[in-house]
Short mmCIF file of C-alpha atoms and ligand atoms in Angstrom, two decimals:
data_model
loop_
_atom_site.label_atom_id
_atom_site.label_comp_id
_atom_site.label_asym_id
_atom_site.label_seq_id
_atom_site.Cartn_x
_atom_site.Cartn_y
_atom_site.Cartn_z
CA UNK A 1 27.76 -18.72 -6.64
CA UNK A 2 31.06 -17.74 -8.24
CA UNK A 3 29.69 -15.12 -10.66
CA UNK A 4 28.17 -13.15 -7.79
CA UNK A 5 31.23 -12.92 -5.57
CA UNK A 6 31.73 -9.27 -4.74
CA UNK A 7 28.37 -8.29 -6.26
CA UNK A 8 26.41 -5.95 -4.10
CA UNK A 9 23.10 -7.82 -4.01
CA UNK A 10 21.17 -4.73 -3.00
CA UNK A 11 22.12 -2.95 -6.24
CA UNK A 12 20.59 -5.56 -8.56
CA UNK A 13 17.26 -4.80 -10.19
CA UNK A 14 14.25 -6.87 -9.15
CA UNK A 15 14.35 -8.73 -12.49
CA UNK A 16 18.05 -9.57 -12.02
CA UNK A 17 17.50 -10.59 -8.40
CA UNK A 18 14.74 -13.01 -9.36
CA UNK A 19 16.94 -14.48 -12.07
CA UNK A 20 19.97 -15.14 -9.85
CA UNK A 21 17.69 -16.74 -7.27
CA UNK A 22 15.95 -18.91 -9.88
CA UNK A 23 19.34 -19.93 -11.31
CA UNK A 24 20.52 -20.93 -7.86
CA UNK A 25 23.42 -18.46 -7.85
CA UNK A 26 22.26 -17.05 -4.56
CA UNK A 27 19.50 -17.98 -2.11
CA UNK A 28 16.47 -15.85 -1.36
CA UNK A 29 17.56 -15.87 2.28
CA UNK A 30 20.93 -14.37 1.32
CA UNK A 31 19.20 -11.68 -0.72
CA UNK A 32 16.87 -10.84 2.15
CA UNK A 33 19.74 -10.80 4.61
CA UNK A 34 21.68 -8.37 2.38
CA UNK A 35 18.69 -5.99 2.34
CA UNK A 36 18.12 -6.25 6.09
CA UNK A 37 21.80 -5.41 6.56
CA UNK A 38 21.46 -2.42 4.24
CA UNK A 39 18.44 -1.22 6.22
CA UNK A 40 20.47 -1.64 9.40
CA UNK A 41 23.30 0.41 7.90
CA UNK A 42 21.39 3.38 6.48
CA UNK A 43 17.84 3.58 7.80
CA UNK A 44 18.73 5.46 10.96
CA UNK A 45 19.49 8.34 8.58
CA UNK A 46 16.84 7.76 5.88
CA UNK A 47 13.97 6.60 8.13
CA UNK A 48 12.11 4.91 5.28
CA UNK A 49 10.73 2.16 7.54
CA UNK A 50 8.29 2.35 10.43
CA UNK A 51 8.55 -1.36 11.07
CA UNK A 52 11.03 -3.98 9.83
CA UNK A 53 9.71 -7.54 9.92
CA UNK A 54 12.99 -9.41 9.97
CA UNK A 55 11.50 -12.70 11.13
CA UNK A 56 8.63 -12.64 8.62
CA UNK A 57 10.94 -11.66 5.77
CA UNK A 58 13.46 -14.42 6.45
CA UNK A 59 10.65 -16.99 6.76
CA UNK A 60 9.14 -15.90 3.41
CA UNK A 61 12.58 -16.07 1.78
CA UNK A 62 13.22 -19.51 3.21
CA UNK A 63 9.89 -20.71 1.80
CA UNK A 64 11.01 -19.58 -1.67
CA UNK A 65 14.31 -21.44 -1.29
CA UNK A 66 12.46 -24.56 -0.21
CA UNK A 67 10.09 -24.37 -3.18
CA UNK A 68 13.04 -24.03 -5.52
CA UNK A 69 14.82 -26.96 -3.86
CA UNK A 70 11.67 -29.03 -4.36
CA UNK A 71 11.86 -28.33 -8.09
CA UNK A 72 8.96 -25.89 -8.32
CA UNK A 73 9.06 -23.26 -11.05
CA UNK A 74 9.25 -19.87 -9.40
CA UNK A 75 7.34 -16.76 -10.47
CA UNK A 76 9.14 -13.78 -12.07
CA UNK A 77 9.62 -11.98 -8.72
CA UNK A 78 10.03 -14.91 -6.34
CA UNK A 79 12.46 -14.11 -3.54
CA UNK A 80 12.65 -10.39 -4.38
CA UNK A 81 12.35 -8.10 -1.32
CA UNK A 82 9.72 -5.39 -1.14
CA UNK A 83 8.86 -2.49 1.16
CA UNK A 84 5.13 -2.03 1.84
CA UNK A 85 3.55 1.35 2.46
CA UNK A 86 2.07 1.35 5.94
CA UNK A 87 -1.41 2.18 4.62
CA UNK A 88 -1.73 -1.39 3.30
CA UNK A 89 -2.93 -3.95 5.84
CA UNK A 90 -0.58 -6.82 6.56
CA UNK A 91 -1.81 -9.70 8.69
CA UNK A 92 0.21 -10.01 11.87
CA UNK A 93 2.39 -7.00 11.05
CA UNK A 94 1.70 -3.55 12.58
CA UNK A 95 -0.12 -1.12 10.27
CA UNK A 96 -0.40 2.51 11.37
CA UNK A 97 -0.97 4.59 8.21
CA UNK A 98 1.55 6.99 9.77
CA UNK A 99 -0.93 7.90 12.51
CA UNK A 100 -0.93 7.77 16.31
CA UNK A 101 -4.53 6.66 16.04
CA UNK A 102 -3.47 3.25 14.78
CA UNK A 103 -0.31 2.88 16.87
CA UNK A 104 -0.01 -0.74 17.91
CA UNK A 105 -2.77 -2.00 15.60
CA UNK A 106 -1.98 -5.42 14.15
CA UNK A 107 -4.44 -6.26 11.35
CA UNK A 108 -6.10 -9.68 11.46
CA UNK A 109 -6.18 -9.84 7.64
CA UNK A 110 -4.17 -9.10 4.49
CA UNK A 111 -5.11 -6.54 1.86
CA UNK A 112 -5.57 -8.14 -1.55
CA UNK A 113 -2.35 -6.43 -2.67
CA UNK A 114 -0.52 -8.00 0.28
CA UNK A 115 -1.96 -11.42 -0.49
CA UNK A 116 -0.94 -11.19 -4.16
CA UNK A 117 2.56 -10.02 -3.22
CA UNK A 118 2.96 -12.95 -0.86
CA UNK A 119 1.57 -15.41 -3.42
CA UNK A 120 4.15 -14.16 -5.95
CA UNK A 121 6.88 -15.21 -3.49
CA UNK A 122 7.87 -11.57 -2.97
CA UNK A 123 9.46 -11.02 0.44
CA UNK A 124 7.93 -8.21 2.53
CA UNK A 125 10.76 -6.54 4.47
CA UNK A 126 8.55 -4.20 6.46
CA UNK A 127 6.26 -1.19 6.43
CA UNK A 128 7.24 2.25 5.13
CA UNK A 129 6.76 5.71 6.52
CA UNK A 130 4.11 8.02 5.11
CA UNK A 131 2.15 11.18 5.75
CA UNK A 132 -0.65 10.46 8.20
CA UNK A 133 -3.46 8.67 6.36
CA UNK A 134 -1.65 9.55 3.11
CA UNK A 135 -2.33 13.28 3.39
CA UNK A 136 0.70 15.23 2.30
CA UNK A 137 3.49 15.64 -0.22
CA UNK A 138 6.57 15.40 1.98
CA UNK A 139 6.13 12.62 4.61
CA UNK A 140 6.54 15.34 7.23
CA UNK A 141 2.93 14.74 8.34
CA UNK A 142 3.86 11.29 9.64
CA UNK A 143 3.26 11.01 13.39
CA UNK A 144 6.57 9.14 13.56
CA UNK A 145 8.91 11.78 12.15
CA UNK A 146 9.94 12.56 8.58
CA UNK A 147 11.72 10.40 6.02
CA UNK A 148 14.83 11.88 4.43
CA UNK A 149 15.60 12.02 0.72
CA UNK A 150 18.59 9.75 -0.03
CA UNK A 151 19.90 12.31 -2.58
CA UNK A 152 20.11 14.99 0.12
CA UNK A 153 19.16 14.02 3.64
CA UNK A 154 18.07 17.57 4.48
CA UNK A 155 15.29 17.38 1.86
CA UNK A 156 11.90 15.73 1.66
CA UNK A 157 11.47 12.40 -0.21
CA UNK A 158 8.02 13.43 -1.44
CA UNK A 159 4.77 12.21 -0.02
CA UNK A 160 2.63 10.71 1.04
CA UNK A 161 4.64 7.62 0.09
CA UNK A 162 8.07 9.07 0.85
CA UNK A 163 9.08 5.98 2.80
CA UNK A 164 8.45 3.63 -0.11
CA UNK A 165 10.31 5.84 -2.59
CA UNK A 166 13.22 6.43 -0.21
CA UNK A 167 13.53 2.69 0.52
CA UNK A 168 13.87 2.01 -3.20
CA UNK A 169 16.17 4.98 -3.87
CA UNK A 170 18.50 4.07 -0.97
CA UNK A 171 18.82 0.42 -2.10
CA UNK A 172 17.03 -0.85 0.99
CA UNK A 173 14.55 -2.64 -1.30
CA UNK A 174 14.35 -3.03 -5.08
CA UNK A 175 10.56 -2.80 -4.99
CA UNK A 176 7.90 -1.05 -2.95
CA UNK A 177 4.15 -0.61 -2.93
CA UNK A 178 2.70 2.87 -2.78
CA UNK A 179 -0.76 4.38 -2.98
CA UNK A 180 -1.66 7.35 -5.12
CA UNK A 181 -4.71 9.49 -4.38
CA UNK A 182 -3.37 12.74 -5.76
CA UNK A 183 0.21 11.85 -6.64
CA UNK A 184 1.63 9.96 -3.67
CA UNK A 185 3.41 7.37 -5.83
CA UNK A 186 4.51 9.62 -8.69
CA UNK A 187 5.61 12.72 -6.80
CA UNK A 188 7.92 10.76 -4.42
CA UNK A 189 9.27 8.84 -7.44
CA UNK A 190 10.04 12.13 -9.18
CA UNK A 191 11.97 13.67 -6.30
CA UNK A 192 13.94 10.49 -5.51
CA UNK A 193 14.98 9.55 -9.07
CA UNK A 194 12.88 6.37 -9.10
CA UNK A 195 9.96 4.95 -11.09
CA UNK A 196 6.40 5.07 -9.76
CA UNK A 197 3.13 4.09 -11.38
CA UNK A 198 -0.47 4.89 -10.56
CA UNK A 199 -2.42 2.19 -12.40
CA UNK A 200 -5.86 2.85 -13.89
CA UNK A 201 -8.40 3.43 -11.11
CA UNK A 202 -9.87 0.02 -10.33
CA UNK A 203 -6.93 -1.80 -11.93
CA UNK A 204 -5.48 -2.84 -8.57
CA UNK A 205 -7.74 -3.86 -5.70
CA UNK A 206 -8.35 -1.36 -2.91
CA UNK A 207 -9.49 -4.07 -0.49
CA UNK A 208 -7.47 -3.72 2.69
CA UNK A 209 -6.02 -0.28 1.92
CA UNK A 210 -6.82 2.15 4.71
CA UNK A 211 -9.04 4.50 2.73
CA UNK A 212 -8.23 8.17 2.21
CA UNK A 213 -10.54 9.17 -0.67
CA UNK A 214 -12.27 6.13 -2.11
CA UNK A 215 -12.97 7.56 -5.56
CA UNK A 216 -9.31 8.50 -6.02
CA UNK A 217 -7.15 5.96 -4.13
CA UNK A 218 -5.10 3.50 -6.14
CA UNK A 219 -2.19 1.24 -5.14
CA UNK A 220 0.73 0.75 -7.47
CA UNK A 221 4.39 -0.16 -7.91
CA UNK A 222 7.57 1.73 -6.97
CA UNK A 223 10.87 0.52 -8.43
CA UNK A 224 14.22 1.60 -9.87
CA UNK A 225 13.45 0.53 -13.45
CA UNK A 226 10.39 0.56 -15.69
CA UNK A 227 10.63 -3.21 -16.21
CA UNK A 228 10.72 -3.85 -12.45
CA UNK A 229 7.64 -1.67 -12.02
CA UNK A 230 5.90 -3.63 -14.78
CA UNK A 231 6.70 -6.97 -13.16
CA UNK A 232 5.25 -5.77 -9.84
CA UNK A 233 2.26 -4.17 -11.59
CA UNK A 234 1.49 -7.50 -13.26
CA UNK A 235 1.71 -9.28 -9.91
CA UNK A 236 -0.79 -7.03 -8.10
CA UNK A 237 -3.29 -6.05 -10.85
CA UNK A 238 -6.54 -7.75 -11.73
CA UNK A 239 -10.18 -8.03 -10.77
CA UNK A 240 -11.06 -8.52 -7.11
CA UNK A 241 -14.63 -9.32 -6.07
CA UNK A 242 -13.81 -7.88 -2.62
CA UNK A 243 -13.55 -4.38 -4.13
CA UNK A 244 -16.73 -3.19 -5.81
CA UNK A 245 -14.82 -0.62 -7.88
CA UNK A 246 -12.34 -3.18 -9.16
CA UNK A 247 -12.44 -3.45 -12.98
CA UNK A 248 -13.40 -6.81 -14.43
CA UNK A 249 -11.27 -6.59 -17.55
CA UNK A 250 -8.02 -8.20 -18.69
CA UNK A 251 -4.87 -6.50 -17.37
CA UNK A 252 -2.85 -5.01 -20.26
CA UNK A 253 0.48 -6.75 -20.88
CA UNK A 254 2.63 -4.19 -19.12
CA UNK A 255 5.71 -6.43 -19.03
CA UNK A 256 5.82 -6.92 -22.79
CA UNK A 257 5.24 -3.17 -23.21
CA UNK A 258 8.15 -2.35 -20.88
CA UNK A 259 10.40 -4.65 -22.90
CA UNK A 260 9.32 -3.28 -26.31
CA UNK A 261 11.11 0.08 -25.92
CA UNK A 262 9.69 1.34 -29.20
CA UNK A 263 7.79 4.61 -29.52
CA UNK A 264 7.93 5.01 -33.30
CA UNK A 265 4.61 6.30 -34.50
CA UNK A 266 3.38 7.08 -31.01
CA UNK A 267 1.50 10.38 -30.66
CA UNK A 268 2.57 12.24 -27.53
CA UNK A 269 0.69 15.27 -26.23
CA UNK A 270 2.32 18.16 -24.36
CA UNK A 271 -0.27 19.90 -22.18
CA UNK A 272 0.04 23.67 -22.40
CA UNK A 273 -1.26 24.09 -18.86
CA UNK A 274 1.61 22.08 -17.28
CA UNK A 275 4.26 24.82 -17.55
CA UNK A 276 4.99 28.42 -16.75
CA UNK A 277 4.68 30.20 -13.43
CA UNK A 278 5.79 28.13 -10.45
CA UNK A 279 7.86 25.69 -12.51
CA UNK A 280 11.55 25.54 -11.64
CA UNK A 281 13.69 26.44 -14.69
CA UNK A 282 15.82 23.29 -14.31
CA UNK A 283 12.69 21.13 -14.27
CA UNK A 284 11.38 22.81 -17.43
CA UNK A 285 14.76 22.37 -19.13
CA UNK A 286 14.89 18.62 -18.44
CA UNK A 287 11.28 18.36 -19.57
CA UNK A 288 11.97 20.11 -22.90
CA UNK A 289 14.97 17.83 -23.48
CA UNK A 290 12.80 14.77 -22.82
CA UNK A 291 10.25 15.94 -25.38
CA UNK A 292 13.07 16.40 -27.91
CA UNK A 293 14.31 12.92 -27.10
CA UNK A 294 10.84 11.46 -27.71
CA UNK A 295 10.83 13.10 -31.11
CA UNK A 296 14.29 11.67 -31.88
CA UNK A 297 12.97 8.25 -30.91
CA UNK A 298 10.22 8.53 -33.50
CA UNK A 299 7.22 9.84 -31.56
CA UNK A 300 5.21 12.74 -32.90
CA UNK A 301 4.56 15.65 -30.56
CA UNK A 302 1.22 17.45 -30.41
CA UNK A 303 0.37 20.46 -28.26
CA UNK A 304 -2.74 19.89 -26.15
CA UNK A 305 -5.03 22.45 -24.57
CA UNK A 306 -6.70 21.28 -21.38
CA UNK A 307 -8.34 24.45 -20.05
CA UNK A 308 -9.97 22.86 -17.00
CA UNK A 309 -6.75 21.44 -15.57
CA UNK A 310 -6.31 24.85 -13.94
CA UNK A 311 -9.27 23.97 -11.65
CA UNK A 312 -8.22 20.38 -10.90
CA UNK A 313 -6.30 21.25 -7.73
CA UNK A 314 -9.12 23.28 -6.08
CA UNK A 315 -11.69 20.63 -7.06
CA UNK A 316 -9.48 17.88 -5.61
CA UNK A 317 -9.12 19.79 -2.34
CA UNK A 318 -12.89 19.70 -1.91
CA UNK A 319 -13.49 16.13 -3.09
CA UNK A 320 -10.59 14.65 -1.14
CA UNK A 321 -11.40 16.21 2.26
CA UNK A 322 -15.07 15.34 1.81
CA UNK A 323 -14.37 11.67 1.20
CA UNK A 324 -11.59 11.65 3.81
CA UNK A 325 -13.79 13.15 6.52
CA UNK A 326 -16.26 10.36 5.91
CA UNK A 327 -13.64 7.57 5.75
CA UNK A 328 -11.82 8.80 8.87
CA UNK A 329 -15.02 8.79 10.94
CA UNK A 330 -14.35 5.13 11.72
CA UNK A 331 -11.34 6.09 13.85
CA UNK A 332 -13.39 6.79 16.95
CA UNK A 333 -11.41 5.01 19.66
CA UNK A 334 -14.10 2.37 19.96
CA UNK A 335 -13.05 -0.27 17.46
CA UNK A 336 -9.30 -0.28 17.02
CA UNK A 337 -6.16 1.62 17.79
CA UNK A 338 -5.81 4.46 20.23
CA UNK A 339 -8.33 5.18 23.01
CA UNK A 340 -7.81 8.18 25.31
CA UNK A 341 -9.91 9.52 28.19
CA UNK A 342 -11.76 6.32 29.01
CA UNK A 343 -11.59 6.84 32.79
CA UNK A 344 -14.93 5.24 33.58
CA UNK A 345 -16.77 8.55 33.96
CA UNK A 346 -16.53 9.94 30.41
CA UNK A 347 -19.32 9.18 27.94
CA UNK A 348 -18.61 7.32 24.70
CA UNK A 349 -18.97 10.61 22.81
CA UNK A 350 -16.47 12.31 25.11
CA UNK A 351 -13.98 9.46 24.70
CA UNK A 352 -14.36 9.70 20.92
CA UNK A 353 -13.72 13.44 20.97
CA UNK A 354 -10.71 13.18 23.30
CA UNK A 355 -9.27 10.28 21.29
CA UNK A 356 -9.66 12.01 17.94
CA UNK A 357 -8.18 15.20 19.33
CA UNK A 358 -5.16 13.32 20.66
CA UNK A 359 -4.76 10.91 17.74
CA UNK A 360 -5.11 13.01 14.58
CA UNK A 361 -2.35 15.36 13.49
CA UNK A 362 -2.86 18.93 12.23
CA UNK A 363 -3.26 18.10 8.54
CA UNK A 364 -5.80 15.34 9.20
CA UNK A 365 -7.82 17.68 11.40
CA UNK A 366 -7.67 20.43 8.77
CA UNK A 367 -9.06 18.11 6.12
CA UNK A 368 -11.70 16.56 8.37
CA UNK A 369 -13.01 20.05 9.13
CA UNK A 370 -12.96 21.19 5.47
CA UNK A 371 -14.64 17.97 4.37
CA UNK A 372 -17.32 18.05 7.04
CA UNK A 373 -18.09 21.64 6.15
CA UNK A 374 -18.20 20.95 2.40
CA UNK A 375 -20.60 18.06 2.91
CA UNK A 376 -22.96 19.75 5.34
CA UNK A 377 -26.47 20.41 4.12
CA UNK A 378 -26.76 23.83 2.60
CA UNK A 379 -23.14 23.76 1.45
CA UNK A 380 -23.12 20.41 -0.36
CA UNK A 381 -24.21 21.83 -3.73
CA UNK A 382 -22.03 24.91 -3.45
CA UNK A 383 -18.83 23.00 -2.71
CA UNK A 384 -18.85 19.23 -3.14
CA UNK A 385 -21.41 19.28 -5.99
CA UNK A 386 -19.54 22.05 -7.77
CA UNK A 387 -16.23 20.21 -7.41
CA UNK A 388 -17.76 17.07 -8.93
CA UNK A 389 -18.89 19.13 -11.93
CA UNK A 390 -15.36 20.44 -12.38
CA UNK A 391 -14.16 16.86 -12.17
CA UNK A 392 -16.37 16.00 -15.14
CA UNK A 393 -14.87 18.91 -17.10
CA UNK A 394 -11.36 17.61 -16.36
CA UNK A 395 -12.41 14.15 -17.57
CA UNK A 396 -13.72 15.69 -20.80
CA UNK A 397 -10.44 17.56 -21.35
CA UNK A 398 -8.65 14.21 -21.12
CA UNK A 399 -11.15 12.54 -23.47
CA UNK A 400 -10.61 15.24 -26.07
CA UNK A 401 -6.83 14.97 -25.65
CA UNK A 402 -6.85 11.20 -26.10
CA UNK A 403 -8.77 11.59 -29.36
CA UNK A 404 -5.59 13.26 -30.66
CA UNK A 405 -2.74 11.47 -28.85
CA UNK A 406 -1.83 8.10 -27.31
CA UNK A 407 -0.21 9.50 -24.16
CA UNK A 408 0.37 12.85 -22.50
CA UNK A 409 3.73 13.94 -21.11
CA UNK A 410 4.53 16.57 -18.48
CA UNK A 411 6.90 17.26 -15.61
CA UNK A 412 5.76 15.15 -12.63
CA UNK A 413 6.28 17.99 -10.18
CA UNK A 414 6.85 21.72 -10.64
CA UNK A 415 10.01 21.65 -8.50
CA UNK A 416 12.63 19.24 -7.23
CA UNK A 417 12.71 18.06 -3.59
CA UNK A 418 12.31 21.00 -1.21
CA UNK A 419 14.05 21.30 2.17
CA UNK A 420 12.44 19.59 5.17
CA UNK A 421 10.52 22.24 7.10
CA UNK A 422 10.07 24.63 4.16
CA UNK A 423 6.37 24.02 3.45
CA UNK A 424 5.11 22.26 6.55
CA UNK A 425 3.33 25.35 7.89
CA UNK A 426 2.09 26.46 4.49
CA UNK A 427 -0.55 23.97 3.29
CA UNK A 428 -1.16 25.80 0.00
CA UNK A 429 2.46 25.53 -1.12
CA UNK A 430 2.51 21.88 -0.01
CA UNK A 431 -0.60 21.18 -2.12
CA UNK A 432 1.05 22.74 -5.19
CA UNK A 433 3.54 19.85 -5.30
CA UNK A 434 0.70 17.80 -6.84
CA UNK A 435 -0.31 20.26 -9.53
CA UNK A 436 0.60 17.91 -12.38
CA UNK A 437 -0.41 14.61 -10.79
CA UNK A 438 -3.92 15.35 -9.50
CA UNK A 439 -5.78 15.55 -12.85
CA UNK A 440 -5.09 11.84 -13.51
CA UNK A 441 -6.58 10.86 -10.16
CA UNK A 442 -9.72 12.88 -10.84
CA UNK A 443 -10.12 11.10 -14.19
CA UNK A 444 -9.00 7.61 -13.11
CA UNK A 445 -6.26 7.52 -15.74
CA UNK A 446 -3.08 5.46 -15.67
CA UNK A 447 0.02 7.52 -14.98
CA UNK A 448 3.75 7.03 -14.45
CA UNK A 449 6.80 8.99 -13.34
CA UNK A 450 10.33 8.16 -14.50
CA UNK A 451 13.62 10.00 -13.88
CA UNK A 452 14.40 12.67 -16.51
CA UNK A 453 17.83 13.62 -15.14
CA UNK A 454 19.16 15.99 -12.52
CA UNK A 455 18.05 19.59 -12.47
CA UNK A 456 20.94 21.85 -13.55
CA UNK A 457 19.98 24.43 -10.90
CA UNK A 458 20.29 22.19 -7.83
CA UNK A 459 21.55 18.75 -8.93
CA UNK A 460 18.39 16.99 -7.73
CA UNK A 461 16.24 14.45 -9.62
CA UNK A 462 13.53 15.63 -12.00
CA UNK A 463 10.53 13.45 -12.82
CA UNK A 464 8.89 12.97 -16.21
CA UNK A 465 5.21 12.04 -16.13
CA UNK A 466 3.29 10.04 -18.71
CA UNK A 467 -0.50 9.79 -18.66
CA UNK A 468 -2.56 7.21 -20.57
CA UNK A 469 -6.31 6.65 -20.82
CA UNK A 470 -7.99 4.22 -18.40
CA UNK A 471 -7.05 0.59 -19.12
CA UNK A 472 -4.17 1.61 -21.40
CA UNK A 473 -1.50 1.23 -18.72
CA UNK A 474 0.70 -0.64 -21.21
CA UNK A 475 1.28 2.61 -23.16
CA UNK A 476 3.02 4.08 -20.11
CA UNK A 477 5.42 1.18 -19.95
CA UNK A 478 6.12 1.31 -23.67
CA UNK A 479 7.03 4.99 -23.68
CA UNK A 480 8.60 4.93 -20.20
CA UNK A 481 10.80 1.95 -21.09
CA UNK A 482 11.93 3.61 -24.33
CA UNK A 483 12.87 6.92 -22.69
CA UNK A 484 14.58 5.16 -19.77
CA UNK A 485 16.71 3.09 -22.17
CA UNK A 486 17.62 6.09 -24.33
CA UNK A 487 18.63 8.14 -21.28
CA UNK A 488 20.65 5.25 -19.83
CA UNK A 489 22.48 5.02 -23.18
CA UNK A 490 23.23 8.71 -23.07
CA UNK A 491 24.46 8.69 -19.45
CA UNK A 492 26.05 5.21 -19.48
CA UNK A 493 23.97 4.20 -16.42
CA UNK A 494 20.57 4.67 -14.78
CA UNK A 495 20.07 7.97 -12.95
CA UNK A 496 19.71 6.17 -9.61
CA UNK A 497 23.24 4.76 -9.96
CA UNK A 498 24.41 8.33 -9.45
CA UNK A 499 22.70 8.64 -6.05
CA UNK A 500 25.02 9.30 -3.08
CA UNK A 501 26.42 6.19 -1.35
CA UNK A 502 24.96 7.19 2.06
N1 LIG B 1 -0.31 15.06 -1.68
C1 LIG B 1 -1.67 14.79 -2.01
C2 LIG B 1 -2.52 15.07 -0.81
O1 LIG B 1 -1.99 15.51 0.14
C3 LIG B 1 -1.80 13.38 -2.48
C4 LIG B 1 -2.00 12.37 -1.44
C5 LIG B 1 -1.98 10.97 -1.95
O2 LIG B 1 -1.83 10.74 -3.16
N2 LIG B 1 -2.21 10.03 -1.06
O3 LIG B 1 -3.69 14.85 -0.80
#
């Protein structure tokens, strides 16, 4: 244990943590304890967690220590703690999706992602805060109060997975799981100086995720380094017969790609449409510098025209509410979670109405109403059908782009983290936070955000997004790993090591 004396265990990467556990320098229980202590010390201010499962975490860690003592070879993330977004079902552990409607619900089963995480020996510390049913870009739509950005506690940590990103950025966990329907892994990663990946649609099972929009939802890794994200990606990806949209194809070797750090000869496309009005000057500056860096590293830069990306956001805000209104119909007060108004005289329909009125927050209600309207007969073709046509045009823009380049690069978000309260009453400005992330969800592409530095105008993290064609997730890790390493060389450390102590 000598080499680790004085080492702050919570500051190790996931890869380093697994190694010191496998080498017997420290036990998995000690690592878990250190993270639980960190949560105890800072989470009253950050509020990344909705539920901490101390007992479950220590038991999982102990099981890893026992397997090691018995001489078993441990997996590459065994004993590493993880924070799980509360939209992912966890057997025996409360799962609320950030909603009052599911307050107190304890799932009787594990999502496939949860099962794979457990089988990898990863220790689940607890469940993270999120916008209700993953609708939002700031975590302010959680029924349980907002999460705070560790870089500036008065600002939002992004959303909907702000809890997962904040847990990783505040060293409460080296890894987290998020879900990304329109940007909810990448946008929080961008504004918290962390790494977040939306795998190819169908690359990670959706079984056991509480559905928002089934044709868009995808779970993926949150971490502080590209390699850590790759290790978690490899642990959770793969075909699942329980999810009919799961892809039955080999998972690309994302770990080898993350380690390769070589972009020589890679063709990188800069999308014309991802700049200009609405983009913060400091974000654009860091983006331009990143493109220059890619060129220095040996990539060739090509300008790409994607004319239909301008319509991606409006199309998404018809498709998403439509699918969400249908998925959220199951929360009727009859089967699980909250039930209000059941006084013995009210009809089932009345109880459903009272329960849904009491249980859903404003944003969920807004989207249920838009979606129900867009799907109603007479309007279906005008709205939902039209939006699906636009979706096809966006897909074609990507197809044409990927005939010319291997990956696309853009800012992840038009601005850095905005102040808590600034956009909560202005849904349109909230939706604009996902301007650059939404096209990839519409097309099912793989996409990643890594830190590009701090914005010179406000000192807050800027995210750099890479987009690869479906099933080419490895390209993200190759280019992301190379840029991360080059920036760390330049700065002498990772961006996250500059985050305030809290
Ligand atoms: N912010 C987007 C929305 O509100 C994305 C949500 C998500 O990816 N879950 O719909």
